[in-house]
Short mmCIF file of C-alpha atoms in Angstrom, two decimals:
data_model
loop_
_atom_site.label_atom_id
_atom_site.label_comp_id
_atom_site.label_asym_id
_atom_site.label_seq_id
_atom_site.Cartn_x
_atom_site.Cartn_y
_atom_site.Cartn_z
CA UNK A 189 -4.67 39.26 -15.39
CA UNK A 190 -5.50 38.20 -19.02
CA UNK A 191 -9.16 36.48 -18.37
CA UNK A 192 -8.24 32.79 -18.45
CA UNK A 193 -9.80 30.60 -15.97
CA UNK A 194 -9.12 27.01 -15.12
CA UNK A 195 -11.68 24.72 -16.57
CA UNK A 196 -14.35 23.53 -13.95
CA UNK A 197 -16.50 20.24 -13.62
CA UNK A 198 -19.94 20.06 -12.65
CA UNK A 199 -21.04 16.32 -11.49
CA UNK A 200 -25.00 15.66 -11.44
CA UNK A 201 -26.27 12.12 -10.99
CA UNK A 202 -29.89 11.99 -11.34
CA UNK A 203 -32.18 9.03 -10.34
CA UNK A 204 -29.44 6.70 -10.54
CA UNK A 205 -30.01 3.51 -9.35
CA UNK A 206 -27.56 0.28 -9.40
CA UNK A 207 -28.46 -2.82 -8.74
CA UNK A 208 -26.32 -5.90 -8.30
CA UNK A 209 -27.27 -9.98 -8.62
CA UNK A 210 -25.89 -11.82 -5.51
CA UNK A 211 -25.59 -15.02 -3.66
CA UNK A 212 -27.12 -14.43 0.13
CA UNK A 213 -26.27 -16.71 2.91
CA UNK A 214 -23.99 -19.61 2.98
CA UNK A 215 -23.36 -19.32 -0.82
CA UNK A 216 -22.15 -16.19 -0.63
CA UNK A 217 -19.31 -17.34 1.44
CA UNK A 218 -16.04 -17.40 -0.54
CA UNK A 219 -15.18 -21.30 -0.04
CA UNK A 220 -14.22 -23.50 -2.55
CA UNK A 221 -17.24 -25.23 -2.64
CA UNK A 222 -19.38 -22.33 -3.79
CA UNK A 223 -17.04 -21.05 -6.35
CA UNK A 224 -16.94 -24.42 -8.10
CA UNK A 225 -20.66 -24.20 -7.98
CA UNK A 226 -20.73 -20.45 -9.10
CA UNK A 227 -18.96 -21.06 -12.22
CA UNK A 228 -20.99 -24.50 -12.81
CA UNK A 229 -24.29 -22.37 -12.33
CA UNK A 230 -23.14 -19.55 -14.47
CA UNK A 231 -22.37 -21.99 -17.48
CA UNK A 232 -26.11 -23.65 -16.62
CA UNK A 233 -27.49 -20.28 -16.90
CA UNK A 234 -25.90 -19.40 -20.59
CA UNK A 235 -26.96 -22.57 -21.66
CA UNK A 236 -30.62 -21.81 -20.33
CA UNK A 237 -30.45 -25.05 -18.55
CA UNK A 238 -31.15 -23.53 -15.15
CA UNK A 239 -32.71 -20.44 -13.59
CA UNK A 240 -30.20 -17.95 -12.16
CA UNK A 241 -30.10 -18.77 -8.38
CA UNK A 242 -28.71 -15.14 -7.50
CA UNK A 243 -31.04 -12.29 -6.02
CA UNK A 244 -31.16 -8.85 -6.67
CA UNK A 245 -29.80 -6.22 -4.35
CA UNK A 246 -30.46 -2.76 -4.47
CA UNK A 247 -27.21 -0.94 -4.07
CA UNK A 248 -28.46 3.04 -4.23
CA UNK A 249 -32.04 4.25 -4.35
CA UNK A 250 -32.68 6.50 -6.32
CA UNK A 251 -30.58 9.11 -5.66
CA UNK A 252 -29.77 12.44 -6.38
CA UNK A 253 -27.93 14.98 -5.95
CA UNK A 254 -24.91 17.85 -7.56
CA UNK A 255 -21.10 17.92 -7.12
CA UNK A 256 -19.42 21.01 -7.56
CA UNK A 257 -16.01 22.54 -8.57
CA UNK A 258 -13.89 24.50 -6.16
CA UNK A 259 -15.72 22.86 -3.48
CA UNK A 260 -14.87 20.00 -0.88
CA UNK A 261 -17.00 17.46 -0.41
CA UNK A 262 -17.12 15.01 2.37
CA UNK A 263 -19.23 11.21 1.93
CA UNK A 264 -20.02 9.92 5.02
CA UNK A 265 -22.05 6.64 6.03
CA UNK A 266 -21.61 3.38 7.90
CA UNK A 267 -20.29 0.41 5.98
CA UNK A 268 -22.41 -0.87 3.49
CA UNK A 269 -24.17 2.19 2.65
CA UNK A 270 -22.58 2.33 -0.94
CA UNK A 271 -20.22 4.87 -0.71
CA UNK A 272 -17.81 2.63 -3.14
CA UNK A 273 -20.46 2.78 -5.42
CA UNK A 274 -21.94 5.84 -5.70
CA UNK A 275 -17.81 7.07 -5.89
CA UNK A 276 -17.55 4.74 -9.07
CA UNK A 277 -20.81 5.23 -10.77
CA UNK A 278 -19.56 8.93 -10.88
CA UNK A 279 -15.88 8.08 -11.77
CA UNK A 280 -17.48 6.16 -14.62
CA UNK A 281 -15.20 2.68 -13.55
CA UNK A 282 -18.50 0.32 -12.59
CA UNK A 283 -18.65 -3.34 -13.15
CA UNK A 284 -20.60 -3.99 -16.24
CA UNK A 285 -22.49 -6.52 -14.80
CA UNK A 286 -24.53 -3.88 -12.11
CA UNK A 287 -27.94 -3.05 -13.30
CA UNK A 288 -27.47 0.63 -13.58
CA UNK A 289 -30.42 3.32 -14.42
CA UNK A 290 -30.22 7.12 -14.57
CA UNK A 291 -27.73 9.60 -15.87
CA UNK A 292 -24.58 11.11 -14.54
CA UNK A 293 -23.61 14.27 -16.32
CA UNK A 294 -20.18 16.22 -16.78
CA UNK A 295 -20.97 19.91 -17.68
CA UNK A 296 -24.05 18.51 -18.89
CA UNK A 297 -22.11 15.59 -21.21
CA UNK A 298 -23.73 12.24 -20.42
CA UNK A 299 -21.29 9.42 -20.02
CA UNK A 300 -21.62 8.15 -23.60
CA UNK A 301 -20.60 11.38 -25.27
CA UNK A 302 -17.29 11.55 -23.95
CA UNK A 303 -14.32 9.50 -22.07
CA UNK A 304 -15.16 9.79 -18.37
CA UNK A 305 -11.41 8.69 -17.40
CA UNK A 306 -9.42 11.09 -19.05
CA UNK A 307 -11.77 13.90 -16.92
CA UNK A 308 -12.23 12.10 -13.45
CA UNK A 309 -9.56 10.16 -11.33
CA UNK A 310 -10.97 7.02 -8.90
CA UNK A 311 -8.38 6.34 -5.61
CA UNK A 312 -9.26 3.21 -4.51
CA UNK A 313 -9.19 2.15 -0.82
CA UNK A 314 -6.88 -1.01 -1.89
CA UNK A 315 -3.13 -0.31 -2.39
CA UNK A 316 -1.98 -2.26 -5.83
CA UNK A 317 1.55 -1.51 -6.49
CA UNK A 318 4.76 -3.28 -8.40
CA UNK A 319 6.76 -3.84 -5.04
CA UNK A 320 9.87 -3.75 -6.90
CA UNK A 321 9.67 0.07 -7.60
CA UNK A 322 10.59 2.85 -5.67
CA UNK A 323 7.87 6.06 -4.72
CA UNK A 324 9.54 8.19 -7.25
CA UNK A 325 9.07 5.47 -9.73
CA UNK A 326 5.57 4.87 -9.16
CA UNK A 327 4.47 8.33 -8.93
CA UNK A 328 6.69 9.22 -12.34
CA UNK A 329 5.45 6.40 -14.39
CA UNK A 330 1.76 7.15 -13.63
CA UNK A 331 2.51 10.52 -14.34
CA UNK A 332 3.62 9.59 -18.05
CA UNK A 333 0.52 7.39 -18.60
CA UNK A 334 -1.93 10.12 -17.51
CA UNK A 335 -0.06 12.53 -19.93
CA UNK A 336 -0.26 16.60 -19.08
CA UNK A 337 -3.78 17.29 -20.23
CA UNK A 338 -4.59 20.50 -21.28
CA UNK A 339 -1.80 22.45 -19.58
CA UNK A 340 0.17 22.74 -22.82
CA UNK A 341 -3.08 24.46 -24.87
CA UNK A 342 -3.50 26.80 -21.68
CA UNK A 343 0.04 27.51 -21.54
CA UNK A 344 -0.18 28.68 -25.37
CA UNK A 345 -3.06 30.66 -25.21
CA UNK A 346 -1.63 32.53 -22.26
CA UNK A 347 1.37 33.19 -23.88
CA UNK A 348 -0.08 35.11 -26.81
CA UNK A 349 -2.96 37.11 -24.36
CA UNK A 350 0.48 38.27 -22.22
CA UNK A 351 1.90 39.38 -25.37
CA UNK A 352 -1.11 41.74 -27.07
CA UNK A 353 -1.70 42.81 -23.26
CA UNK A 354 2.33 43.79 -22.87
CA UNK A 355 2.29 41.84 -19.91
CA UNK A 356 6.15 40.32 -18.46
CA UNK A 357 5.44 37.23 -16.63
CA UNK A 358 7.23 36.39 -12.96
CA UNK A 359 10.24 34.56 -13.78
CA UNK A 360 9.92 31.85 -11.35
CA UNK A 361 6.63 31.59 -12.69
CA UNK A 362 6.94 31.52 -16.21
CA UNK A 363 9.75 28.83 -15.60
CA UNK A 364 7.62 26.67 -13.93
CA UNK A 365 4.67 26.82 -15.51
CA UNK A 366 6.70 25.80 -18.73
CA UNK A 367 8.51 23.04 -17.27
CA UNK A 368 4.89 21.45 -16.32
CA UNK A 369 3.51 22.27 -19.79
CA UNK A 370 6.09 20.02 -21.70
CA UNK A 371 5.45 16.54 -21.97
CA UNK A 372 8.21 14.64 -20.60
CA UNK A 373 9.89 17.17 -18.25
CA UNK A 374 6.34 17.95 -15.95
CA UNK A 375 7.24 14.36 -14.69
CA UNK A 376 9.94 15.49 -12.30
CA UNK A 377 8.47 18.94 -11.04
CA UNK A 378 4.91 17.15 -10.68
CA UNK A 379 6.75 14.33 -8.53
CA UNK A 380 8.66 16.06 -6.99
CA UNK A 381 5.91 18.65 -5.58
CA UNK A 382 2.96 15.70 -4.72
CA UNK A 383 5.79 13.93 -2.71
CA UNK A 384 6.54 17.14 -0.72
CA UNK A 385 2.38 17.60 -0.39
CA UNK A 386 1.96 13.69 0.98
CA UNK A 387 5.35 13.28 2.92
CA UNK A 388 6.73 11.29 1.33
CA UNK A 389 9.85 12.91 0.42
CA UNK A 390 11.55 10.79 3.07
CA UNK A 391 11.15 8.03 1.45
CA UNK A 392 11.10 8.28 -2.20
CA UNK A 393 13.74 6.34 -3.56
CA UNK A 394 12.68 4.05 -1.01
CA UNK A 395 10.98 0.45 -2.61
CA UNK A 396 7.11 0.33 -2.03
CA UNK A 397 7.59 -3.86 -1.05
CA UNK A 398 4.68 -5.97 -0.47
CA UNK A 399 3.86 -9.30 1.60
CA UNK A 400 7.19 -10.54 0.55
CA UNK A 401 9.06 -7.82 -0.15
CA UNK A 402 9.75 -5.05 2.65
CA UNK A 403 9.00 -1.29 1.69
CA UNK A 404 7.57 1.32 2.99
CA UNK A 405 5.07 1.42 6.06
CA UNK A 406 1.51 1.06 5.55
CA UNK A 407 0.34 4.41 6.32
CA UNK A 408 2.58 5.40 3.78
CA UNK A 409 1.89 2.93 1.14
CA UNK A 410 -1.71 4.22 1.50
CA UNK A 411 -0.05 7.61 0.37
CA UNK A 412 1.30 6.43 -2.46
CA UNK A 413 -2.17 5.37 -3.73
CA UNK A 414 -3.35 8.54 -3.43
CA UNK A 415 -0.44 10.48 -5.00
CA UNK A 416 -0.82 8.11 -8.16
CA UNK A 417 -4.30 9.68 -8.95
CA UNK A 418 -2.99 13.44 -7.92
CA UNK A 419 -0.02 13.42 -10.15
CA UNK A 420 -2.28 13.55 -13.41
CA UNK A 421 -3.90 16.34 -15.52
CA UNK A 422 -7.72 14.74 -14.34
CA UNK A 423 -9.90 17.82 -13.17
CA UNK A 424 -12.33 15.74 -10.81
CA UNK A 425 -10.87 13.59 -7.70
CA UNK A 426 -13.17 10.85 -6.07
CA UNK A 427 -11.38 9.51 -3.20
CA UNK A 428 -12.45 6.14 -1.36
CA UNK A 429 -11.30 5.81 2.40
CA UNK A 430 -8.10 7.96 1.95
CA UNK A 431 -7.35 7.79 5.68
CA UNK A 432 -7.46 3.83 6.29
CA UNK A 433 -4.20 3.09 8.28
CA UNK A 434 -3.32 6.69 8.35
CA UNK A 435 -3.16 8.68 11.96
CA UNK A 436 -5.55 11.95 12.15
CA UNK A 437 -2.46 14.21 11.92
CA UNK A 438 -1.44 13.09 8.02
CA UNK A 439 -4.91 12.66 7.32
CA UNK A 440 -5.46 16.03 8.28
CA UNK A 441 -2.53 17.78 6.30
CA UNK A 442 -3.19 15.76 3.27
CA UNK A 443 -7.20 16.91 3.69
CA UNK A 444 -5.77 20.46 3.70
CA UNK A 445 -3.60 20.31 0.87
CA UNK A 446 -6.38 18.75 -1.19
CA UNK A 447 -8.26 21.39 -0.19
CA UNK A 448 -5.92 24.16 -1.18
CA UNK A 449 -5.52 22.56 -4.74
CA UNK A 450 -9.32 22.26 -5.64
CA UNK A 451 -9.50 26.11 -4.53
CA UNK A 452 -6.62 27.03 -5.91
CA UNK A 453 -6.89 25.62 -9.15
CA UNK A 454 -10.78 25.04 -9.49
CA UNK A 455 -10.96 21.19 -8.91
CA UNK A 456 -13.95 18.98 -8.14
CA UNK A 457 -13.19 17.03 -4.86
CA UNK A 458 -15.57 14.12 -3.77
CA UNK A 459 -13.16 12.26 -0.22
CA UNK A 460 -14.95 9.53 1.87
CA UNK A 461 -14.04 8.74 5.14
CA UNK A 462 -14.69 7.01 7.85
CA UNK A 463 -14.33 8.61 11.31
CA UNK A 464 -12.72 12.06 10.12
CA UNK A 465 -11.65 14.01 13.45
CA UNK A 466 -13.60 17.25 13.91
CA UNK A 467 -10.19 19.42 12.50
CA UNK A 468 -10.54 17.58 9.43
CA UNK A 469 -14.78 17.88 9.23
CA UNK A 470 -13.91 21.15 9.42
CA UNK A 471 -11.82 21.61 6.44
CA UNK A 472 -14.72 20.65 4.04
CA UNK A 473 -17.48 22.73 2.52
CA UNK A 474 -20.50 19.78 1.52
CA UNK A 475 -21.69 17.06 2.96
CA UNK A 476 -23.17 13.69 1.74
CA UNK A 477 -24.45 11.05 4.43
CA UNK A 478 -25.48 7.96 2.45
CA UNK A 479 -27.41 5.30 4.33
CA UNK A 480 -28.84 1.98 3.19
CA UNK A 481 -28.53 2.99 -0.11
CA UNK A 482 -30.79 6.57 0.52
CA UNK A 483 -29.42 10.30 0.76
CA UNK A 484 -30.19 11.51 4.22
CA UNK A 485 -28.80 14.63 3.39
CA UNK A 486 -26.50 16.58 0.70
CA UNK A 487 -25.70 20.63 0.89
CA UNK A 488 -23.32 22.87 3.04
CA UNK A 489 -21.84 21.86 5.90
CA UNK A 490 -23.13 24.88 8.03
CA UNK A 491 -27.06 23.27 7.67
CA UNK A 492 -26.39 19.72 8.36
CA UNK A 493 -26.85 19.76 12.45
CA UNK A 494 -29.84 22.26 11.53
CA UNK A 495 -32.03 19.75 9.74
CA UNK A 496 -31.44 16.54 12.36
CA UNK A 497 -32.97 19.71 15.02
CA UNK A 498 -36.07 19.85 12.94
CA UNK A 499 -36.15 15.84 13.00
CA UNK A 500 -35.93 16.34 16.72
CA UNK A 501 -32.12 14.93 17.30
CA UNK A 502 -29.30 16.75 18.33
CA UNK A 503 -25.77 16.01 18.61
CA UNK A 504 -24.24 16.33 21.96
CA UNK A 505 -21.47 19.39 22.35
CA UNK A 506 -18.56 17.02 23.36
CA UNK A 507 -19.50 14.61 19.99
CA UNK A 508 -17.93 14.70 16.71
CA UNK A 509 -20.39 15.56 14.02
CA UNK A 510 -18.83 13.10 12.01
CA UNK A 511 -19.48 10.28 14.26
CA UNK A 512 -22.97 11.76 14.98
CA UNK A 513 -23.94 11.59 11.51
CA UNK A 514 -23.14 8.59 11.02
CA UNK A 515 -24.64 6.85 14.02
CA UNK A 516 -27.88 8.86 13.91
CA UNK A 517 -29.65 6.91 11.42
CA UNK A 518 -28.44 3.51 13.25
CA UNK A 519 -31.62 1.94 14.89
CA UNK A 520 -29.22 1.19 17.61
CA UNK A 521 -27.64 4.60 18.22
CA UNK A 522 -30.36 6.50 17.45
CA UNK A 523 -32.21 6.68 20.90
CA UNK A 524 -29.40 8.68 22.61
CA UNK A 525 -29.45 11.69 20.12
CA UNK A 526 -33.15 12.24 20.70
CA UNK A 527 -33.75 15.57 22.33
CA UNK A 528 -37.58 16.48 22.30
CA UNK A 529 -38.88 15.64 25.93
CA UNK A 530 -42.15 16.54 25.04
CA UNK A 531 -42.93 13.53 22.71
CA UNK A 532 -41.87 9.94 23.29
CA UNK A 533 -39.42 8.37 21.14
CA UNK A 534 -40.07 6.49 18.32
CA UNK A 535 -37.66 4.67 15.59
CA UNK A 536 -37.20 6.76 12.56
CA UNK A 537 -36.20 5.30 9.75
CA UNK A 538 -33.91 5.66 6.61
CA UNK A 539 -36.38 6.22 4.10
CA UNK A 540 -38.15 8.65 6.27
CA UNK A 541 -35.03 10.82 6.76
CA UNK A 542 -34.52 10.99 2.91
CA UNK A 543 -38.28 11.96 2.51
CA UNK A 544 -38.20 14.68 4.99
CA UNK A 545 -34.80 16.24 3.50
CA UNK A 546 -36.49 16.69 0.53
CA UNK A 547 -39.02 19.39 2.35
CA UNK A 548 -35.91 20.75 3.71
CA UNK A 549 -34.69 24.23 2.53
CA UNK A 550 -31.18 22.30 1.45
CA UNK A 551 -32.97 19.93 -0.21
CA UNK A 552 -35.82 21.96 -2.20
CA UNK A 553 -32.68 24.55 -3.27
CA UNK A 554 -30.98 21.12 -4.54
CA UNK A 555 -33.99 20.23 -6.63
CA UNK A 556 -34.51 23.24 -8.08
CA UNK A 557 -30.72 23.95 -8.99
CA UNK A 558 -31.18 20.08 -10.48
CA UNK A 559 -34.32 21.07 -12.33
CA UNK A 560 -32.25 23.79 -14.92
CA UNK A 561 -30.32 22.36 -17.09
CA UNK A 562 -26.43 22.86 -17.09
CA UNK A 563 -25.41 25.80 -19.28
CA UNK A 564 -23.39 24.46 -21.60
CA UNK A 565 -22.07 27.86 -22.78
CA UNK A 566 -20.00 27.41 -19.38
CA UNK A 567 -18.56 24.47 -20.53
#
């Protein structure tokens, strides 16, 4: 009612390409053997004594493409498509020793000009917790470290608009909105609210435990990962795998709720998963599908089946789109989706999908929205 809007991030990554040194083979088994060699070879290699032994491996290709706020986006692709990577090239948390080219932009701020981690959260796919504490602890002490943001500013310049404009807040409201806006107190209501959202309410003063220490289940230690990420002020989410161990009901709810908070309060939501049931599908509005490194395809949901027509496959009516998508561009999988009788099949290939999406009407409307430049005013 007073003309303040919750601040929005726009994600572009343009011709970003990573590249990683690895051993191939039998030395890039994990024995003891070939660690004892790795770190022999690395100190050869600083001492220019031998040539480096590892070969490079091209991660993502490069690739482009525009995340935006108030918008769900699913990543889809088979393992070792570099999902994991593309997720922390745009969280800003890669290794330092990937060969990375290309830019990734925040409202149009380039990495260097500001600090990527106080903006953009990273939920990794591994659960690392203390054992000893409970849920409530975890989620409340990660809660202090990521601090309240910018609510307390927002909070103070609604106050004096309400004022001039003679406006009397809700009550309930007003309380609330106070009680997150004051560093130390937002802990509790925060908590409190993403344990309802995840479920976890039933076990909150429960301990998380580990290998040696019993806890909570898995499903809901996976939870608990995710929470730690959601209880902070950080406007942009990039989720790795959020439904590993998790059945399609919970991954379902917890989809939805994420989706009501980035509409709600004008979030940027990048989720990757791995065989999402068609309810869930549903309940986003983009799509990625990274292959072998390539984007096959990036834009709305409704157009995805429409441009695998115009490549000639087609998903069957009983098959998930989900699992479609990601089988499609399989050289094994692919012959059963092809649907043009008047031509004989032939193999098409990665690279040939990511050429062809870039005549495509979701594509062109990509690179032209990629060509202007973000309006900073906006910012």
């Amino acid at each position: 009612r007073v003309g303040i809007d919750f601040p929005t991030i726009q994600v572009r990554y343009e011709h970003l390409n990573i590249e990683a040194l690895a051993h191939v083979g039998n030395r890039g088994l994990p024995t003891f053997i070939n660690t004892t060699l790795n770190v022999l070879e690395t100190l050869a290699n600083l001492l220019h004594i031998v040539p480096n032994k590892k070969i490079p491996i091209n991660i993502l290709h490069d690739v482009n493409g525009i995340i935006k706020p108030k918008r769900m986006t699913l990543l889809l692709g088979p393992p070792g498509s570099g999902k994991t990577t593309l997720l922390l090239a745009l969280a800003g948390k890669l290794d330092s020793d990937l060969k990375v080219s290309g830019k990734v932009t925040y409202n149009g701020h380039g990495m260097n000009e500001f600090v990527a981690q106080r903006s953009a959260a990273y939920i990794s796919q591994h659960d690392l917790h203390i054992a000893e504490m409970t849920v409530r602890e975890t989620l409340a002490f990660s809660a202090r470290c990521q601090g309240i943001g910018s609510r307390y500013d927002m909070l103070t310049e609604l106050s004096r608009r309400e004022k001039a404009a003679n406006i009397k807040p809700d009550p309930d409201l007003d309380v609330y909105m106070k009680a997150i806006s004051v560093g130390g107190q937002d802990t509790n209501i925060i908590t409190d609210y993403i344990l309802k959202i995840l479920g976890l309410d039933i076990c909150a003063d429960t301990m998380v435990g580990d290998d040696m220490l019993r806890g909570i289940s898995g499903g809901q230690r996976k939870r608990v990962t995710t929470g730690e990420m959601m209880v902070g002020a950080e406007r942009a989410l990039f989720m790795d795998e959020i439904s590993t161990g998790l059945d399609s009901s919970t991954t379902y709810q917890i989809v939805k709720s994420l989706g009501l908070i980035t509409n709600i309060l004008s979030g940027t939501t990048v989720i990757s998963l791995l065989q999402p049931a068609p309810e869930t599908y549903n309940l986003f509005d983009d799509i990625i599908l990274l292959s072998d490194g390539h984007i096959v395809y990036q834009g709305p949901r409704e157009h995805v089946l429409e441009f695998f027509e115009s490549m000639g496959f087609k998903c069957p009516d009983r098959k998930g789109v989900a699992d479609f998508l990601q089988e499609v561009t399989s050289r094994k999988d692919q012959p059963q989706y092809w649907a043009r009788s008047d031509r004989r099949y032939q193999y098409v290939p990665v690279k040939e999908f990511a050429r062809a999406f870039q005549a495509f009407h979701a594509g062109q409307s990509l690179s032209a929205e990629l060509s202007r430049p973000f309006d900073r005013s906006q910012c």
